[in-house]
């Protein structure tokens, strides 16, 4: 049974007098009546309070710092605007994410371009994105990128990404800081990278970057990574006379998807990392660089809830009870990709006396499209019930697809009883917008429009 205070709930979640789930003081039953389902719901309060938790902890333990939101977790203009208001920068990884930042005039000097295979066009875009305070910066990942930047020839501030060789406990696909990683320079390659950068003249080297993985619950790997990175600062300072001004220790801080997840609280993470960095700086006698952190999931994950409508249910004789909903792997690819676990409840009757075990299946044509395996839900769950799946704010919409040509859901931002669309629902027109029908096929299409019989259709095609 679900109670009022569960760690994966958005901060504003409440169970109201009708036994409905409310987020941002908006009854989710009414929200779905107004906007339809599936619906991505985003709690503004959770995002802002999380941002302030990061900012406050940094102000207390390491004021010379800049948190930047890893936009791959949730790339939307409205979210970027909130981040700007909360004093966050952005970590973008593509022309599309960069363009989204530019489209709302996000302060250029607070934007950092990442990526292990940035194109020349993407690098060019970053070089040209400037405001009065400075320009967008890049995190150099490989030798190829240095050559591209040298060819572009425009000035840009850059950090170098290194692979610190730190192991942490998370899913294999989302580990990045171990040695056999596609990201960043191995420590042995670092000097060659620096020398190539120095010969390029237009690249202003400001620091090093490391990112050890995602959905991490331990703090020690960050402390280990900080030591490895700062050891390089001393070495580089001695060998090349470069004094770095920035230190970026990446993102990856874990969140609650279920009660058994055990992420440390943000203040504790920042305190420990900041304390370690400060003591290393004094041990190595280094000037304090600006500390950059790149949280993605922990900024928006718990703010998101996806609401689905229940359709068919199927009791396999002597087997599982399958409850099918109107979304699935296309709006949340994490269960099928990472075997990710989620929690859920019915929105229209949250607290119930009797629950039984069922399996929530998506609507997509793939047996693996299972959103929640063996989860307790009301025993009398039926068609028309509304199901909320929690912690879907990060890497759900951003990894969504149009599999089976189903349009992506709408996203609404809720706050203080107001709901605003921040992402329109995709229409049928949207789905065919990029289709091109070669003219030689048009007569087939005309025939199709005239509803030709199956027989004559086959004759035409074969
Ligand atoms: N910085 C860098 C360089 C990254 O590669 C990432 C995530 C982040 C920051 C943000 O990490 P976060 O704070 O969100 O954990 N699609 C996967 C997660 C992939 C993470 C990729 N990099 C998932 O759904 O779990």
Tab-separated table of C-alpha atoms and ligand atoms in Angstrom:
chain	number	residue	atom	x	y	z
A	1	UNK	CA	0.000	0.000	0.000
A	2	UNK	CA	1.151	3.448	-0.854
A	3	UNK	CA	1.332	6.141	1.802
A	4	UNK	CA	1.619	9.909	1.748
A	5	UNK	CA	5.365	10.074	2.080
A	6	UNK	CA	7.322	7.874	-0.212
A	7	UNK	CA	10.866	8.697	-1.252
A	8	UNK	CA	10.107	8.482	-4.975
A	9	UNK	CA	7.149	10.905	-4.781
A	10	UNK	CA	7.592	14.384	-6.249
A	11	UNK	CA	7.894	16.967	-3.469
A	12	UNK	CA	4.387	18.347	-3.967
A	13	UNK	CA	2.618	14.963	-4.166
A	14	UNK	CA	-0.446	14.585	-1.967
A	15	UNK	CA	-3.337	12.245	-1.602
A	16	UNK	CA	-6.451	14.415	-1.507
A	17	UNK	CA	-9.821	13.939	0.158
A	18	UNK	CA	-11.123	12.072	-2.901
A	19	UNK	CA	-8.270	9.573	-2.494
A	20	UNK	CA	-6.779	10.926	-5.734
A	21	UNK	CA	-3.132	11.704	-6.308
A	22	UNK	CA	-2.353	15.382	-6.566
A	23	UNK	CA	0.813	17.000	-7.836
A	24	UNK	CA	1.436	20.727	-7.805
A	25	UNK	CA	-1.982	21.042	-6.127
A	26	UNK	CA	-3.568	19.619	-9.256
A	27	UNK	CA	-5.717	16.504	-9.033
A	28	UNK	CA	-4.229	14.113	-11.596
A	29	UNK	CA	-7.656	12.701	-12.467
A	30	UNK	CA	-8.735	16.191	-13.532
A	31	UNK	CA	-5.412	16.703	-15.263
A	32	UNK	CA	-5.967	13.636	-17.441
A	33	UNK	CA	-9.577	14.655	-18.101
A	34	UNK	CA	-8.212	17.932	-19.399
A	35	UNK	CA	-5.128	16.774	-21.305
A	36	UNK	CA	-5.603	13.063	-22.017
A	37	UNK	CA	-3.209	10.181	-21.470
A	38	UNK	CA	-0.489	9.096	-21.485
A	39	UNK	CA	0.673	12.259	-19.842
A	40	UNK	CA	4.099	13.247	-18.600
A	41	UNK	CA	3.580	15.401	-15.509
A	42	UNK	CA	6.417	17.554	-14.239
A	43	UNK	CA	6.422	19.017	-10.745
A	44	UNK	CA	8.008	22.466	-10.830
A	45	UNK	CA	8.402	22.501	-7.056
A	46	UNK	CA	10.609	19.394	-7.075
A	47	UNK	CA	12.881	20.820	-9.762
A	48	UNK	CA	13.243	24.192	-8.051
A	49	UNK	CA	13.728	22.744	-4.577
A	50	UNK	CA	16.325	20.294	-5.872
A	51	UNK	CA	18.146	23.082	-7.699
A	52	UNK	CA	18.136	25.159	-4.507
A	53	UNK	CA	19.432	22.223	-2.490
A	54	UNK	CA	22.412	21.991	-4.849
A	55	UNK	CA	22.973	25.741	-4.842
A	56	UNK	CA	22.704	26.045	-1.070
A	57	UNK	CA	25.048	23.140	-0.399
A	58	UNK	CA	27.562	24.515	-2.884
A	59	UNK	CA	27.285	28.002	-1.385
A	60	UNK	CA	27.948	26.519	2.061
A	61	UNK	CA	30.764	24.139	1.187
A	62	UNK	CA	32.317	25.391	-2.063
A	63	UNK	CA	31.045	28.835	-3.107
A	64	UNK	CA	33.326	29.092	-6.118
A	65	UNK	CA	31.206	26.675	-8.097
A	66	UNK	CA	28.791	26.241	-10.975
A	67	UNK	CA	26.252	23.444	-11.153
A	68	UNK	CA	25.245	22.689	-14.734
A	69	UNK	CA	22.194	20.651	-15.684
A	70	UNK	CA	22.931	17.622	-17.881
A	71	UNK	CA	20.265	18.293	-20.471
A	72	UNK	CA	20.326	14.764	-21.840
A	73	UNK	CA	18.124	13.888	-18.869
A	74	UNK	CA	15.323	16.187	-20.036
A	75	UNK	CA	15.795	18.574	-22.914
A	76	UNK	CA	12.985	21.126	-23.061
A	77	UNK	CA	12.898	24.899	-23.317
A	78	UNK	CA	10.773	25.240	-20.173
A	79	UNK	CA	13.228	23.170	-18.143
A	80	UNK	CA	16.179	25.178	-19.455
A	81	UNK	CA	14.375	28.375	-18.470
A	82	UNK	CA	13.892	27.088	-14.916
A	83	UNK	CA	17.564	26.121	-14.762
A	84	UNK	CA	18.605	29.616	-15.846
A	85	UNK	CA	16.374	31.169	-13.184
A	86	UNK	CA	17.866	28.862	-10.552
A	87	UNK	CA	21.424	29.804	-11.502
A	88	UNK	CA	22.379	26.593	-13.265
A	89	UNK	CA	24.407	26.284	-16.446
A	90	UNK	CA	23.869	23.564	-19.041
A	91	UNK	CA	25.795	20.506	-20.178
A	92	UNK	CA	24.691	19.849	-23.763
A	93	UNK	CA	25.811	17.015	-26.026
A	94	UNK	CA	24.499	17.808	-29.476
A	95	UNK	CA	23.604	20.568	-31.890
A	96	UNK	CA	19.971	19.934	-30.974
A	97	UNK	CA	20.508	20.451	-27.253
A	98	UNK	CA	22.693	23.476	-27.976
A	99	UNK	CA	20.056	24.875	-30.321
A	100	UNK	CA	17.411	24.454	-27.621
A	101	UNK	CA	19.616	26.528	-25.302
A	102	UNK	CA	20.135	29.157	-27.999
A	103	UNK	CA	16.411	29.259	-28.750
A	104	UNK	CA	15.723	30.698	-25.295
A	105	UNK	CA	18.922	32.778	-25.216
A	106	UNK	CA	20.388	30.728	-22.412
A	107	UNK	CA	23.547	32.542	-21.204
A	108	UNK	CA	26.223	31.262	-23.590
A	109	UNK	CA	29.058	31.420	-21.081
A	110	UNK	CA	27.247	28.893	-18.874
A	111	UNK	CA	26.905	26.272	-21.617
A	112	UNK	CA	29.329	23.362	-21.923
A	113	UNK	CA	29.375	21.117	-24.979
A	114	UNK	CA	30.106	17.458	-24.359
A	115	UNK	CA	30.268	14.440	-26.639
A	116	UNK	CA	32.643	11.716	-27.739
A	117	UNK	CA	32.178	12.417	-31.443
A	118	UNK	CA	31.210	16.034	-31.872
A	119	UNK	CA	30.920	17.124	-35.483
A	120	UNK	CA	32.746	20.120	-36.865
A	121	UNK	CA	29.378	21.874	-37.202
A	122	UNK	CA	28.589	21.264	-33.540
A	123	UNK	CA	31.972	22.580	-32.456
A	124	UNK	CA	31.549	25.575	-34.736
A	125	UNK	CA	28.171	26.299	-33.175
A	126	UNK	CA	29.743	26.225	-29.709
A	127	UNK	CA	32.603	28.504	-30.816
A	128	UNK	CA	30.120	31.031	-32.180
A	129	UNK	CA	27.737	30.975	-29.229
A	130	UNK	CA	28.743	33.978	-27.144
A	131	UNK	CA	27.367	36.641	-24.820
A	132	UNK	CA	28.981	39.603	-23.053
A	133	UNK	CA	30.291	37.329	-20.322
A	134	UNK	CA	32.092	34.979	-22.715
A	135	UNK	CA	31.386	31.988	-24.879
A	136	UNK	CA	30.159	28.434	-24.663
A	137	UNK	CA	32.849	25.995	-23.613
A	138	UNK	CA	33.713	22.526	-24.785
A	139	UNK	CA	34.838	19.400	-23.004
A	140	UNK	CA	37.445	17.890	-25.298
A	141	UNK	CA	37.036	14.149	-25.511
A	142	UNK	CA	39.542	12.999	-28.130
A	143	UNK	CA	42.353	13.921	-30.542
A	144	UNK	CA	40.005	14.198	-33.508
A	145	UNK	CA	38.130	16.991	-31.760
A	146	UNK	CA	41.324	18.956	-31.140
A	147	UNK	CA	42.086	18.854	-34.864
A	148	UNK	CA	38.566	19.995	-35.713
A	149	UNK	CA	38.789	22.894	-33.255
A	150	UNK	CA	42.166	23.901	-34.697
A	151	UNK	CA	40.657	23.897	-38.195
A	152	UNK	CA	37.766	26.071	-37.020
A	153	UNK	CA	40.352	28.440	-35.544
A	154	UNK	CA	37.946	30.412	-33.347
A	155	UNK	CA	38.764	30.981	-29.682
A	156	UNK	CA	37.106	28.645	-27.223
A	157	UNK	CA	37.604	27.703	-23.578
A	158	UNK	CA	37.988	23.983	-23.077
A	159	UNK	CA	38.328	21.310	-20.442
A	160	UNK	CA	39.810	17.910	-21.201
A	161	UNK	CA	37.839	14.848	-20.249
A	162	UNK	CA	39.898	12.113	-18.682
A	163	UNK	CA	38.978	8.552	-17.818
A	164	UNK	CA	39.951	8.265	-14.176
A	165	UNK	CA	39.659	4.468	-13.957
A	166	UNK	CA	37.256	4.537	-11.050
A	167	UNK	CA	34.772	1.689	-10.702
A	168	UNK	CA	31.326	2.282	-9.280
A	169	UNK	CA	28.283	0.129	-8.814
A	170	UNK	CA	25.725	0.875	-11.460
A	171	UNK	CA	24.376	-0.699	-14.632
A	172	UNK	CA	27.165	-1.553	-17.092
A	173	UNK	CA	25.713	0.597	-19.880
A	174	UNK	CA	25.825	3.730	-17.786
A	175	UNK	CA	29.330	3.387	-16.369
A	176	UNK	CA	31.808	5.751	-17.946
A	177	UNK	CA	34.767	6.351	-15.668
A	178	UNK	CA	36.425	2.931	-15.965
A	179	UNK	CA	39.398	2.438	-18.227
A	180	UNK	CA	37.739	0.553	-21.080
A	181	UNK	CA	35.362	3.418	-21.882
A	182	UNK	CA	34.586	5.152	-25.149
A	183	UNK	CA	34.738	8.508	-23.354
A	184	UNK	CA	37.717	10.716	-22.668
A	185	UNK	CA	41.469	10.400	-22.641
A	186	UNK	CA	43.329	7.712	-20.816
A	187	UNK	CA	45.809	9.291	-18.392
A	188	UNK	CA	48.673	8.103	-20.604
A	189	UNK	CA	47.294	10.136	-23.507
A	190	UNK	CA	46.787	13.317	-21.538
A	191	UNK	CA	50.148	14.958	-22.230
A	192	UNK	CA	49.886	14.383	-25.978
A	193	UNK	CA	46.435	15.937	-25.859
A	194	UNK	CA	47.732	18.981	-23.980
A	195	UNK	CA	50.606	19.424	-26.415
A	196	UNK	CA	48.295	19.203	-29.408
A	197	UNK	CA	45.953	21.724	-27.799
A	198	UNK	CA	48.800	24.113	-27.103
A	199	UNK	CA	49.887	23.933	-30.719
A	200	UNK	CA	46.325	24.847	-31.764
A	201	UNK	CA	46.569	28.386	-30.245
A	202	UNK	CA	42.797	29.074	-30.354
A	203	UNK	CA	41.960	26.620	-27.553
A	204	UNK	CA	42.196	28.052	-24.058
A	205	UNK	CA	42.636	25.156	-21.670
A	206	UNK	CA	40.829	25.831	-18.390
A	207	UNK	CA	40.598	22.486	-16.643
A	208	UNK	CA	39.964	18.764	-16.541
A	209	UNK	CA	36.717	16.832	-16.426
A	210	UNK	CA	35.767	13.398	-15.212
A	211	UNK	CA	32.410	11.652	-15.040
A	212	UNK	CA	32.262	8.235	-13.453
A	213	UNK	CA	28.768	7.008	-14.311
A	214	UNK	CA	25.124	7.459	-13.513
A	215	UNK	CA	22.621	6.493	-10.787
A	216	UNK	CA	25.485	6.268	-8.277
A	217	UNK	CA	24.772	5.947	-4.556
A	218	UNK	CA	28.322	5.984	-3.224
A	219	UNK	CA	30.366	9.110	-2.603
A	220	UNK	CA	33.789	7.477	-2.387
A	221	UNK	CA	34.188	7.039	-6.174
A	222	UNK	CA	33.827	10.817	-6.588
A	223	UNK	CA	36.460	11.379	-3.925
A	224	UNK	CA	38.745	8.881	-5.639
A	225	UNK	CA	38.161	10.565	-8.978
A	226	UNK	CA	38.869	13.996	-7.441
A	227	UNK	CA	42.243	12.758	-6.199
A	228	UNK	CA	43.163	11.282	-9.565
A	229	UNK	CA	42.161	14.438	-11.418
A	230	UNK	CA	43.896	16.817	-9.004
A	231	UNK	CA	47.081	14.752	-9.078
A	232	UNK	CA	47.091	15.567	-12.778
A	233	UNK	CA	46.663	19.298	-11.986
A	234	UNK	CA	49.871	19.313	-9.996
A	235	UNK	CA	51.736	17.288	-12.571
A	236	UNK	CA	50.526	19.460	-15.452
A	237	UNK	CA	51.315	22.631	-13.538
A	238	UNK	CA	54.865	21.437	-12.939
A	239	UNK	CA	55.427	20.119	-16.443
A	240	UNK	CA	53.633	22.754	-18.550
A	241	UNK	CA	53.207	25.709	-16.185
A	242	UNK	CA	49.447	25.616	-16.737
A	243	UNK	CA	47.306	26.566	-13.735
A	244	UNK	CA	43.806	25.272	-14.343
A	245	UNK	CA	40.911	27.477	-13.246
A	246	UNK	CA	38.103	24.897	-13.472
A	247	UNK	CA	37.507	21.393	-12.155
A	248	UNK	CA	34.525	19.406	-13.414
A	249	UNK	CA	33.667	16.197	-11.569
A	250	UNK	CA	30.639	15.282	-13.684
A	251	UNK	CA	27.205	14.138	-12.596
A	252	UNK	CA	25.682	10.774	-11.826
A	253	UNK	CA	24.057	11.282	-8.428
A	254	UNK	CA	21.429	8.615	-7.891
A	255	UNK	CA	17.738	8.941	-7.082
A	256	UNK	CA	14.924	6.843	-5.660
A	257	UNK	CA	13.021	4.806	-8.200
A	258	UNK	CA	11.903	2.358	-5.535
A	259	UNK	CA	12.135	2.255	-1.770
A	260	UNK	CA	15.116	-0.049	-1.895
A	261	UNK	CA	17.223	2.548	-3.716
A	262	UNK	CA	19.525	4.291	-1.324
A	263	UNK	CA	20.888	7.557	-2.705
A	264	UNK	CA	22.717	9.880	-0.310
A	265	UNK	CA	21.107	13.288	0.088
A	266	UNK	CA	22.394	16.072	-2.084
A	267	UNK	CA	23.780	18.181	0.761
A	268	UNK	CA	25.804	15.224	2.002
A	269	UNK	CA	27.173	14.479	-1.489
A	270	UNK	CA	28.240	18.085	-1.997
A	271	UNK	CA	29.699	18.369	1.494
A	272	UNK	CA	31.834	15.265	1.067
A	273	UNK	CA	32.999	16.115	-2.440
A	274	UNK	CA	33.753	19.740	-1.492
A	275	UNK	CA	35.637	18.745	1.640
A	276	UNK	CA	37.717	16.237	-0.279
A	277	UNK	CA	38.502	18.695	-3.058
A	278	UNK	CA	39.516	21.386	-0.555
A	279	UNK	CA	41.797	19.102	1.369
A	280	UNK	CA	43.401	17.864	-1.847
A	281	UNK	CA	43.932	21.450	-3.002
A	282	UNK	CA	45.760	22.249	0.180
A	283	UNK	CA	47.719	18.961	0.087
A	284	UNK	CA	48.853	19.760	-3.463
A	285	UNK	CA	49.193	23.484	-2.850
A	286	UNK	CA	46.885	24.402	-5.719
A	287	UNK	CA	44.749	27.510	-6.234
A	288	UNK	CA	41.054	26.871	-5.829
A	289	UNK	CA	39.458	26.201	-9.224
A	290	UNK	CA	35.758	26.742	-9.964
A	291	UNK	CA	34.069	23.467	-9.171
A	292	UNK	CA	31.565	22.298	-11.785
A	293	UNK	CA	29.100	19.468	-11.238
A	294	UNK	CA	26.752	18.109	-13.879
A	295	UNK	CA	23.667	16.559	-12.310
A	296	UNK	CA	20.970	15.389	-14.716
A	297	UNK	CA	18.801	12.628	-13.294
A	298	UNK	CA	18.811	13.996	-9.755
A	299	UNK	CA	17.541	17.382	-10.991
A	300	UNK	CA	14.436	16.176	-12.781
A	301	UNK	CA	13.953	12.441	-12.237
A	302	UNK	CA	11.680	12.518	-9.231
A	303	UNK	CA	9.862	15.592	-10.559
A	304	UNK	CA	8.341	13.467	-13.310
A	305	UNK	CA	5.353	11.164	-13.129
A	306	UNK	CA	3.790	9.454	-16.134
A	307	UNK	CA	0.056	8.862	-16.023
A	308	UNK	CA	-1.417	6.094	-18.173
A	309	UNK	CA	-4.940	4.777	-18.692
A	310	UNK	CA	-5.568	1.133	-18.055
A	311	UNK	CA	-7.038	-0.735	-21.027
A	312	UNK	CA	-7.220	-4.466	-21.285
A	313	UNK	CA	-6.371	-6.866	-18.510
A	314	UNK	CA	-5.453	-10.478	-19.074
A	315	UNK	CA	-5.295	-13.221	-16.528
A	316	UNK	CA	-3.079	-15.990	-17.843
A	317	UNK	CA	-4.621	-19.235	-16.563
A	318	UNK	CA	-2.538	-20.231	-13.530
A	319	UNK	CA	-0.188	-17.380	-14.444
A	320	UNK	CA	0.250	-13.654	-14.274
A	321	UNK	CA	-2.320	-10.911	-14.349
A	322	UNK	CA	-1.324	-8.537	-17.127
A	323	UNK	CA	-2.632	-4.996	-16.978
A	324	UNK	CA	-2.094	-3.115	-20.229
A	325	UNK	CA	-1.716	0.655	-20.375
A	326	UNK	CA	-1.783	3.131	-23.250
A	327	UNK	CA	1.978	3.794	-23.228
A	328	UNK	CA	5.099	1.752	-22.593
A	329	UNK	CA	8.561	1.252	-24.002
A	330	UNK	CA	8.369	4.190	-26.417
A	331	UNK	CA	7.701	6.764	-23.698
A	332	UNK	CA	9.782	4.906	-21.097
A	333	UNK	CA	12.526	2.791	-22.672
A	334	UNK	CA	14.363	2.300	-19.368
A	335	UNK	CA	12.780	-0.981	-18.230
A	336	UNK	CA	13.500	-2.737	-21.521
A	337	UNK	CA	16.937	-1.150	-21.848
A	338	UNK	CA	18.294	-1.397	-18.311
A	339	UNK	CA	15.759	-3.625	-16.548
A	340	UNK	CA	14.961	-0.484	-14.580
A	341	UNK	CA	12.445	-0.831	-11.778
A	342	UNK	CA	9.713	1.670	-10.987
A	343	UNK	CA	6.913	2.197	-8.519
A	344	UNK	CA	3.342	3.032	-9.363
A	345	UNK	CA	-0.096	3.568	-7.905
A	346	UNK	CA	-3.582	4.239	-9.140
A	347	UNK	CA	-4.252	7.935	-9.371
A	348	UNK	CA	-8.011	7.642	-8.964
A	349	UNK	CA	-7.857	5.529	-5.774
A	350	UNK	CA	-4.490	5.702	-4.188
A	351	UNK	CA	-5.112	4.066	-0.854
A	352	UNK	CA	-6.907	0.743	-1.099
A	353	UNK	CA	-7.436	-2.173	1.231
A	354	UNK	CA	-6.710	-5.021	-1.079
A	355	UNK	CA	-3.881	-5.359	-3.487
A	356	UNK	CA	-2.635	-8.179	-5.621
A	357	UNK	CA	0.419	-8.772	-7.714
A	358	UNK	CA	0.171	-7.886	-11.366
A	359	UNK	CA	2.400	-6.976	-14.261
A	360	UNK	CA	1.908	-3.725	-16.131
A	361	UNK	CA	2.436	-4.192	-19.842
A	362	UNK	CA	2.916	-1.475	-22.422
A	363	UNK	CA	0.927	-1.179	-25.646
A	364	UNK	CA	3.840	-1.745	-28.001
A	365	UNK	CA	4.264	-4.783	-30.199
A	366	UNK	CA	7.077	-6.421	-28.321
A	367	UNK	CA	6.828	-9.040	-25.570
A	368	UNK	CA	9.550	-7.251	-23.624
A	369	UNK	CA	7.436	-4.121	-23.370
A	370	UNK	CA	6.745	-4.545	-19.685
A	371	UNK	CA	6.773	-1.403	-17.555
A	372	UNK	CA	6.429	-2.942	-14.099
A	373	UNK	CA	6.886	-6.579	-13.312
A	374	UNK	CA	5.155	-8.132	-10.321
A	375	UNK	CA	3.915	-5.005	-8.639
A	376	UNK	CA	1.179	-4.637	-6.063
A	377	UNK	CA	-1.856	-2.797	-7.365
A	378	UNK	CA	-5.520	-2.780	-6.303
A	379	UNK	CA	-7.005	-6.229	-6.778
A	380	UNK	CA	-9.967	-4.856	-8.704
A	381	UNK	CA	-7.873	-2.804	-11.155
A	382	UNK	CA	-9.857	-2.295	-14.328
A	383	UNK	CA	-10.211	-0.532	-17.630
A	384	UNK	CA	-10.363	3.241	-17.155
A	385	UNK	CA	-8.234	3.326	-14.023
A	386	UNK	CA	-5.349	5.778	-14.176
A	387	UNK	CA	-1.888	4.577	-13.288
A	388	UNK	CA	0.918	6.897	-12.167
A	389	UNK	CA	4.474	5.672	-12.611
A	390	UNK	CA	6.942	7.614	-10.468
A	391	UNK	CA	10.417	8.999	-11.085
A	392	UNK	CA	9.984	9.261	-14.835
A	393	UNK	CA	11.317	12.800	-15.259
A	394	UNK	CA	14.820	11.845	-16.378
A	395	UNK	CA	15.761	9.832	-19.470
A	396	UNK	CA	12.152	8.973	-20.306
A	397	UNK	CA	11.004	11.681	-22.690
A	398	UNK	CA	14.620	12.285	-23.704
A	399	UNK	CA	15.035	8.651	-24.788
A	400	UNK	CA	11.491	8.220	-26.117
A	401	UNK	CA	10.737	7.012	-29.630
A	402	UNK	CA	7.893	6.741	-32.095
A	403	UNK	CA	7.976	2.962	-32.157
A	404	UNK	CA	4.820	1.610	-33.764
A	405	UNK	CA	4.252	5.164	-35.006
A	406	UNK	CA	2.688	6.226	-31.789
A	407	UNK	CA	2.978	9.931	-31.036
A	408	UNK	CA	4.946	11.007	-27.999
A	409	UNK	CA	2.923	12.072	-24.964
A	410	UNK	CA	2.287	15.617	-23.907
A	411	UNK	CA	4.167	17.037	-20.926
A	412	UNK	CA	2.565	19.455	-18.495
A	413	UNK	CA	4.303	21.472	-15.844
A	414	UNK	CA	2.231	21.705	-12.684
A	415	UNK	CA	2.599	24.231	-9.923
A	416	UNK	CA	0.233	25.820	-7.389
A	417	UNK	CA	-2.878	24.400	-8.979
A	418	UNK	CA	-1.895	25.522	-12.486
A	419	UNK	CA	-0.947	23.259	-15.358
A	420	UNK	CA	0.891	24.426	-18.451
A	421	UNK	CA	1.771	22.435	-21.528
A	422	UNK	CA	5.548	22.379	-21.966
A	423	UNK	CA	5.544	19.725	-24.677
A	424	UNK	CA	2.687	19.296	-27.125
A	425	UNK	CA	1.265	15.850	-27.801
A	426	UNK	CA	2.422	14.598	-31.194
A	427	UNK	CA	-0.362	14.527	-33.750
A	428	UNK	CA	-0.873	12.180	-36.688
A	429	UNK	CA	0.400	15.006	-38.901
A	430	UNK	CA	3.574	15.216	-36.783
A	431	UNK	CA	4.089	11.505	-37.295
A	432	UNK	CA	4.169	11.734	-41.092
A	433	UNK	CA	5.772	15.173	-41.269
A	434	UNK	CA	9.133	13.871	-42.435
A	435	UNK	CA	7.852	11.147	-44.742
A	436	UNK	CA	8.622	11.706	-48.391
A	437	UNK	CA	6.618	9.863	-50.997
A	438	UNK	CA	8.609	9.617	-54.241
A	439	UNK	CA	6.497	10.743	-57.186
A	440	UNK	CA	6.741	7.374	-58.916
A	441	UNK	CA	4.860	5.858	-56.000
A	442	UNK	CA	2.131	8.443	-55.947
A	443	UNK	CA	-0.227	6.527	-58.202
A	444	UNK	CA	-0.080	3.611	-55.765
A	445	UNK	CA	-0.971	5.973	-53.039
A	446	UNK	CA	-3.822	7.376	-55.146
A	447	UNK	CA	-5.070	3.847	-55.658
A	448	UNK	CA	-4.834	3.251	-51.957
A	449	UNK	CA	-6.866	6.367	-51.366
A	450	UNK	CA	-9.497	5.000	-53.738
A	451	UNK	CA	-9.638	1.934	-51.575
A	452	UNK	CA	-8.658	-0.577	-54.205
A	453	UNK	CA	-9.449	-4.165	-53.403
A	454	UNK	CA	-6.808	-6.341	-51.752
A	455	UNK	CA	-6.543	-8.304	-54.977
A	456	UNK	CA	-5.810	-5.429	-57.316
A	457	UNK	CA	-3.480	-3.915	-54.676
A	458	UNK	CA	-1.418	-7.092	-54.680
A	459	UNK	CA	-1.350	-7.095	-58.488
A	460	UNK	CA	-0.006	-3.558	-58.489
A	461	UNK	CA	2.648	-4.185	-55.887
A	462	UNK	CA	4.012	-7.483	-57.234
B	1	LIG	N1	27.865	14.393	-17.277
B	1	LIG	C1	28.198	13.512	-18.224
B	1	LIG	C2	29.463	13.665	-18.914
B	1	LIG	C3	27.340	12.446	-18.515
B	1	LIG	O1	27.681	11.571	-19.446
B	1	LIG	C4	26.133	12.317	-17.809
B	1	LIG	C5	25.207	11.220	-18.107
B	1	LIG	C6	25.819	13.274	-16.847
B	1	LIG	C7	26.718	14.304	-16.593
B	1	LIG	C8	24.547	13.245	-16.060
B	1	LIG	O2	24.443	12.092	-15.295
B	1	LIG	P1	23.207	11.956	-14.284
B	1	LIG	O3	23.379	13.013	-13.229
B	1	LIG	O4	21.982	12.189	-15.075
B	1	LIG	O5	23.303	10.579	-13.790
B	1	LIG	N2	20.185	6.882	-20.124
B	1	LIG	C9	20.702	6.401	-18.856
B	1	LIG	C10	21.622	7.398	-18.218
B	1	LIG	C11	22.778	7.755	-19.096
B	1	LIG	C12	23.645	8.794	-18.484
B	1	LIG	C13	24.591	9.324	-19.490
B	1	LIG	N3	25.434	10.364	-19.016
B	1	LIG	C14	19.533	6.067	-17.938
B	1	LIG	O6	18.388	6.216	-18.338
B	1	LIG	O7	19.756	5.612	-16.811
